[in-house]
Amino acid sequence: MRRFISHKTINLISQTTTSSISSSSPSPNSPSLSPNSPLTSLLRFFSTLHPSSPDSMASDYSATPITMDNINPKVLKCEYAVRGEIVSIAQTLQQNLKDNPGSHPFDEILYCNIGNPQSLAQQPITFFREVLALCDHPSILDKSETQGLFSADAIERAFQILEQIPGRATGAYSHSQGIKGLRDTIASGMKARDGFPADPNDLFLTDGASPAVHMMMQLLIRSENDGILCPIPQYPLYSASIALHGGTLVPYYLDEQTGWGLEISELEHQLKTAKSKGIDVRALVVINPGNPTGQVLGEANQREIVEFCKKEGLVLLADEVYQENVYVPDKKFHSFKKISRSMGYGETDISLVSFQSVSKGFYGECGKRGGYMEVTGFSPEVREQIYKLASVNLCSNISGQILASLIMSPPKHGFIQVGDESYESFSAEKEAILSSLARRAKTLEDALNSLEGVTCNRAEGAMYLFPCINLPDKAIKAAEEAKTAPDAFYAKHLLNATGIVVVPGSGFRQVPGTWHFRCTILPQEEKIPAIVSRLTEFHKKFMDEFRG
Amino acid sequence: MRRFISHKTINLISQTTTSSISSSSPSPNSPSLSPNSPLTSLLRFFSTLHPSSPDSMASDYSATPITMDNINPKVLKCEYAVRGEIVSIAQTLQQNLKDNPGSHPFDEILYCNIGNPQSLAQQPITFFREVLALCDHPSILDKSETQGLFSADAIERAFQILEQIPGRATGAYSHSQGIKGLRDTIASGMKARDGFPADPNDLFLTDGASPAVHMMMQLLIRSENDGILCPIPQYPLYSASIALHGGTLVPYYLDEQTGWGLEISELEHQLKTAKSKGIDVRALVVINPGNPTGQVLGEANQREIVEFCKKEGLVLLADEVYQENVYVPDKKFHSFKKISRSMGYGETDISLVSFQSVSKGFYGECGKRGGYMEVTGFSPEVREQIYKLASVNLCSNISGQILASLIMSPPKHGFIQVGDESYESFSAEKEAILSSLARRAKTLEDALNSLEGVTCNRAEGAMYLFPCINLPDKAIKAAEEAKTAPDAFYAKHLLNATGIVVVPGSGFRQVPGTWHFRCTILPQEEKIPAIVSRLTEFHKKFMDEFRG
């Protein structure tokens, strides 16, 4: 009988640092990450900073069958910078601060790396949470105390929703596409938004938008010869999902000079290049409003994009999760469904998938994992295959489904009849969040543009700024010596000096030779001035040090 | 400008029938579904029953790029019978009954096809729902009315949970493995269950157990040369996931004669056969308690299984989602973790993944999509890759995470100090559900065994019976003529005569030449006598008709 070997606690996160590098070794034809890519260098750099802990080194796993050499190489190839190495370092610093206050020149870590509003103290929308709580515990709906605790329209809405759920069973698996009554509500909301009908049978409710993206990639990608056109810079879910499903990311570059413009000539050029390499390009990903770039597409541009997809026989995968996040008066969100229908393209003319999420907008309910995709322009036979994929996982979580219906049918103003009781407070909460986000975006944009060598496009929408940093040669050389990408080198210095966490542009890809970082606009408004001054002070020192 | 073609409403579900067949055409070397498999025949049979609706046939999708010929063939290969064709027929019948009452010889459809307790009127556990509602809307926690509506320990528990969530933000993305404090709670519950410690860093919280299974398949399967040993009959999530990830299902047959016994000699035989075909077998799936077979493994048998995995270098994937569902006094659930640790195997000796879910047990919270896996015996480097896979989807839903913690730490009895206020009512709810399930299982088992040509093993655990039907030659011939599997032929007749929905054994696979169906024990107890008499009457008529 062997002796029981007690399991050493392993700090998984701090070790994420080491693995992806020594072992990542992507295959030579890897389209997503070459051994010399900035990301690989970045990872290599961090690996030198965080050696494995002695504890884990002491454990000998040689008797276990699964090693880095025999796992699925597609998993190795996949990267996700938003939760990558720099965040691990930040978490270590945060622990340091907790264990040893005063050990760093700042007293808190400011997470500007991820669009996670409620983690930075944004409060949930009251009406939405009231309805969710009542649906979770319907037996209090008839109690008198409930009237004192919940708004009347939240109680009414909970009753309505329960009526839409077969057997009022919020604890049952639903239809694999989501509860039909909730899909009806969402479809009505989409019709009100677009002026064109939406069919509830076209909606697939999912645990956030990510599983919907995976489902489409799974459907479309057969081999590495299948390509997906993705914007660069891009949200790394796309590169990760394409890598996991074994396809090829075909990049198209957004034009930073024209406010991250999406040029059709660039799409045509990249499509032609990919085709010449034998790649069968199957779909075009468009993120509008943009992530990480924050631009909002103009209507004319959207029409060109639809026309391009129609002409080239591409599925249009429209990431529209930031549709409520538009901060400038000269821009407006238009769904690609509305654009294509207004061009006269109907169901059988164009294949269009639109992704939406409860995680963004003014609600920012990331933890609820609600979302959906609207699938149009696929034959019934192909759609049944999508349905089958959905059914293998049974259904998405019901609270997320309810929330998805709520964001598309919030409390209503009473124009003719009496409005919903919560309308005023709901509107006030919504307005306060969105106007504050707009102010924060502008303040940070201005601050970034005032820095030496930094240019930053407007955050017209979404939750991010993506400034370009023109780094001095000396900094680039120092980064090279540290075997890291220059923007990762900058981000690391920024973190160590200020506690501000941003994601290096290399995590999103960028025009080679340019350097960026992504910074969310989400820290509480009262913290923005301190962030600006910390950032400004750091940047000046950094430039002074490396100006040469 | 093209004219807008209004989108014809398509009944997705009733059409699932047609697609998978004409186009499924699995490749000749498909390990999971051959063109002549019973499942394929079954699908083909149903396709003749449900022609496409005229509406959808009228739509011409020839201008859209995605066709059945150019989607990922792995998607075509994947099948999931639990939500397959027979359920579509049942839904059509249900609509018929609604539109035209009295049109069938029964007045309701009895869904015995899926383990979805709350869809069949099982009520949620009050304490769990109280805590979930309070965590969804924490601002009522301090209100006086709340004391009247919620139990004191639910309020206290909600406060505790909120303290465990950074910033009390139930709407924020959590750590990709799940909220650390909740993982601590689950780990404590596992330790109390097993008598061996569990490390919260080994836990990955997921939206139900299905995504966890997919994650492991994604990690382990590199190509069709990688094999996963699965029990036959099996829960079709496994065959579906293996097909989607492009691997090979290596079957091992459970021995129906010994109560679905798991024989090591059979494992050895199948492993050897697979190896001789060049298959690299990577893992062994064990479902305990069994689905669809309902057996509970004995401790000695579990030790043999652990020893087999250790000897052969296989990852043990232990589906333990029915761990609370054991109905017979002579059997007891033991986790494979407990078994392997009690054998002296520690963290670095054996690779073991255990899956758990909030969907089963006495709670049956399928719609909440909570679950987790405990990952032990993987090197830190490999585990970081699993963490990366989890991080691409950010995190699982927080309500599901909270519920996962609650099922592993329910209200406590006060042995020495005062117990939790909800303990008595919680225990009564739990006991009522489990004892009723045990009675239902026994009644149905006895009824099935009393039928001519039917033998049914005990439902020692889980939620299913899986009787063997010895069909008369005439019925088998009639099924052949109808181009369907004999058990699907039987299930279809049963549905049309009684409204009872079961899943043909072919959906789970079975020893060739034997025929079964899976029937849940979940209909409300007061409906069981009617089910028994309907089933008995139907079976007699069926046998009279086909006895020859």
GROMACS .gro file of N, CA, C and O in nm, chain B residues 1 112 116 140 155 177 202 230 280 283 285 299 345 354 356 358 389 391 415 425 489 491 509:
model
   92
  549MET      N    1  -3.277   4.712  -5.604
  549MET     CA    2  -3.308   4.675  -5.463
  549MET      C    3  -3.399   4.552  -5.459
  549MET      O    4  -3.505   4.550  -5.520
  660CYS      N    5  -4.119   1.088  -1.986
  660CYS     CA    6  -4.030   1.002  -1.907
  660CYS      C    7  -3.896   0.988  -1.979
  660CYS      O    8  -3.824   0.890  -1.961
  664ASN      N    9  -3.542   1.554  -1.561
  664ASN     CA   10  -3.574   1.697  -1.545
  664ASN      C   11  -3.685   1.711  -1.441
  664ASN      O   12  -3.800   1.743  -1.474
  688ILE      N   13  -3.239   4.393  -0.013
  688ILE     CA   14  -3.349   4.369   0.082
  688ILE      C   15  -3.301   4.300   0.209
  688ILE      O   16  -3.378   4.282   0.303
  703ILE      N   17  -3.112   3.404   0.548
  703ILE     CA   18  -3.060   3.541   0.549
  703ILE      C   19  -2.912   3.540   0.590
  703ILE      O   20  -2.828   3.605   0.528
  725GLN      N   21  -1.235   2.976  -1.229
  725GLN     CA   22  -1.270   2.847  -1.170
  725GLN      C   23  -1.392   2.857  -1.079
  725GLN      O   24  -1.440   2.756  -1.030
  750ASP      N   25  -0.854   2.271  -0.687
  750ASP     CA   26  -0.879   2.161  -0.781
  750ASP      C   27  -1.018   2.171  -0.843
  750ASP      O   28  -1.052   2.091  -0.931
  778CYS      N   29  -1.595   0.416  -2.290
  778CYS     CA   30  -1.725   0.456  -2.236
  778CYS      C   31  -1.812   0.334  -2.214
  778CYS      O   32  -1.810   0.241  -2.296
  828ASP      N   33  -0.514   0.513  -2.939
  828ASP     CA   34  -0.447   0.551  -2.815
  828ASP      C   35  -0.556   0.583  -2.713
  828ASP      O   36  -0.617   0.690  -2.716
  831ALA      N   37  -0.864   0.769  -2.166
  831ALA     CA   38  -0.943   0.787  -2.045
  831ALA      C   39  -1.053   0.683  -2.037
  831ALA      O   40  -1.093   0.625  -2.139
  833VAL      N   41  -1.444   0.650  -1.892
  833VAL     CA   42  -1.562   0.714  -1.834
  833VAL      C   43  -1.637   0.611  -1.751
  833VAL      O   44  -1.667   0.501  -1.800
  847GLU      N   45  -1.800  -0.111  -0.371
  847GLU     CA   46  -1.670  -0.055  -0.336
  847GLU      C   47  -1.554  -0.138  -0.393
  847GLU      O   48  -1.457  -0.082  -0.444
  893TYR      N   49  -0.355   0.595  -0.303
  893TYR     CA   50  -0.313   0.673  -0.419
  893TYR      C   51  -0.334   0.821  -0.392
  893TYR      O   52  -0.446   0.865  -0.364
  902SER      N   53  -1.371   1.422  -1.129
  902SER     CA   54  -1.506   1.387  -1.085
  902SER      C   55  -1.601   1.500  -1.123
  902SER      O   56  -1.573   1.617  -1.101
  904GLN      N   57  -1.982   1.678  -1.093
  904GLN     CA   58  -2.099   1.690  -1.006
  904GLN      C   59  -2.187   1.801  -1.062
  904GLN      O   60  -2.140   1.891  -1.132
  906VAL      N   61  -2.578   2.043  -1.004
  906VAL     CA   62  -2.694   2.077  -0.919
  906VAL      C   63  -2.824   2.027  -0.982
  906VAL      O   64  -2.932   2.044  -0.925
  937LEU      N   65  -0.864   2.708  -2.070
  937LEU     CA   66  -0.991   2.675  -2.136
  937LEU      C   67  -1.108   2.737  -2.060
  937LEU      O   68  -1.201   2.791  -2.119
  939SER      N   69  -1.096   2.999  -1.873
  939SER     CA   70  -1.092   3.146  -1.876
  939SER      C   71  -1.141   3.203  -2.008
  939SER      O   72  -1.188   3.317  -2.011
  963PHE      N   73  -2.634   1.920   1.676
  963PHE     CA   74  -2.604   1.809   1.768
  963PHE      C   75  -2.568   1.864   1.906
  963PHE      O   76  -2.626   1.827   2.007
  973SER      N   77  -3.723   2.160   0.816
  973SER     CA   78  -3.803   2.167   0.693
  973SER      C   79  -3.720   2.119   0.575
  973SER      O   80  -3.770   2.049   0.486
 1037PHE      N   81  -3.931   0.130  -3.265
 1037PHE     CA   82  -4.064   0.090  -3.312
 1037PHE      C   83  -4.158   0.073  -3.193
 1037PHE      O   84  -4.270   0.124  -3.191
 1039ALA      N   85  -4.114   0.201  -2.885
 1039ALA     CA   86  -4.131   0.329  -2.815
 1039ALA      C   87  -4.230   0.419  -2.888
 1039ALA      O   88  -4.311   0.490  -2.826
 1057ARG      N   89  -2.701   0.315  -2.708
 1057ARG     CA   90  -2.631   0.194  -2.753
 1057ARG      C   91  -2.655   0.079  -2.654
 1057ARG      O   92  -2.686   0.103  -2.537
   0.00000   0.00000   0.00000
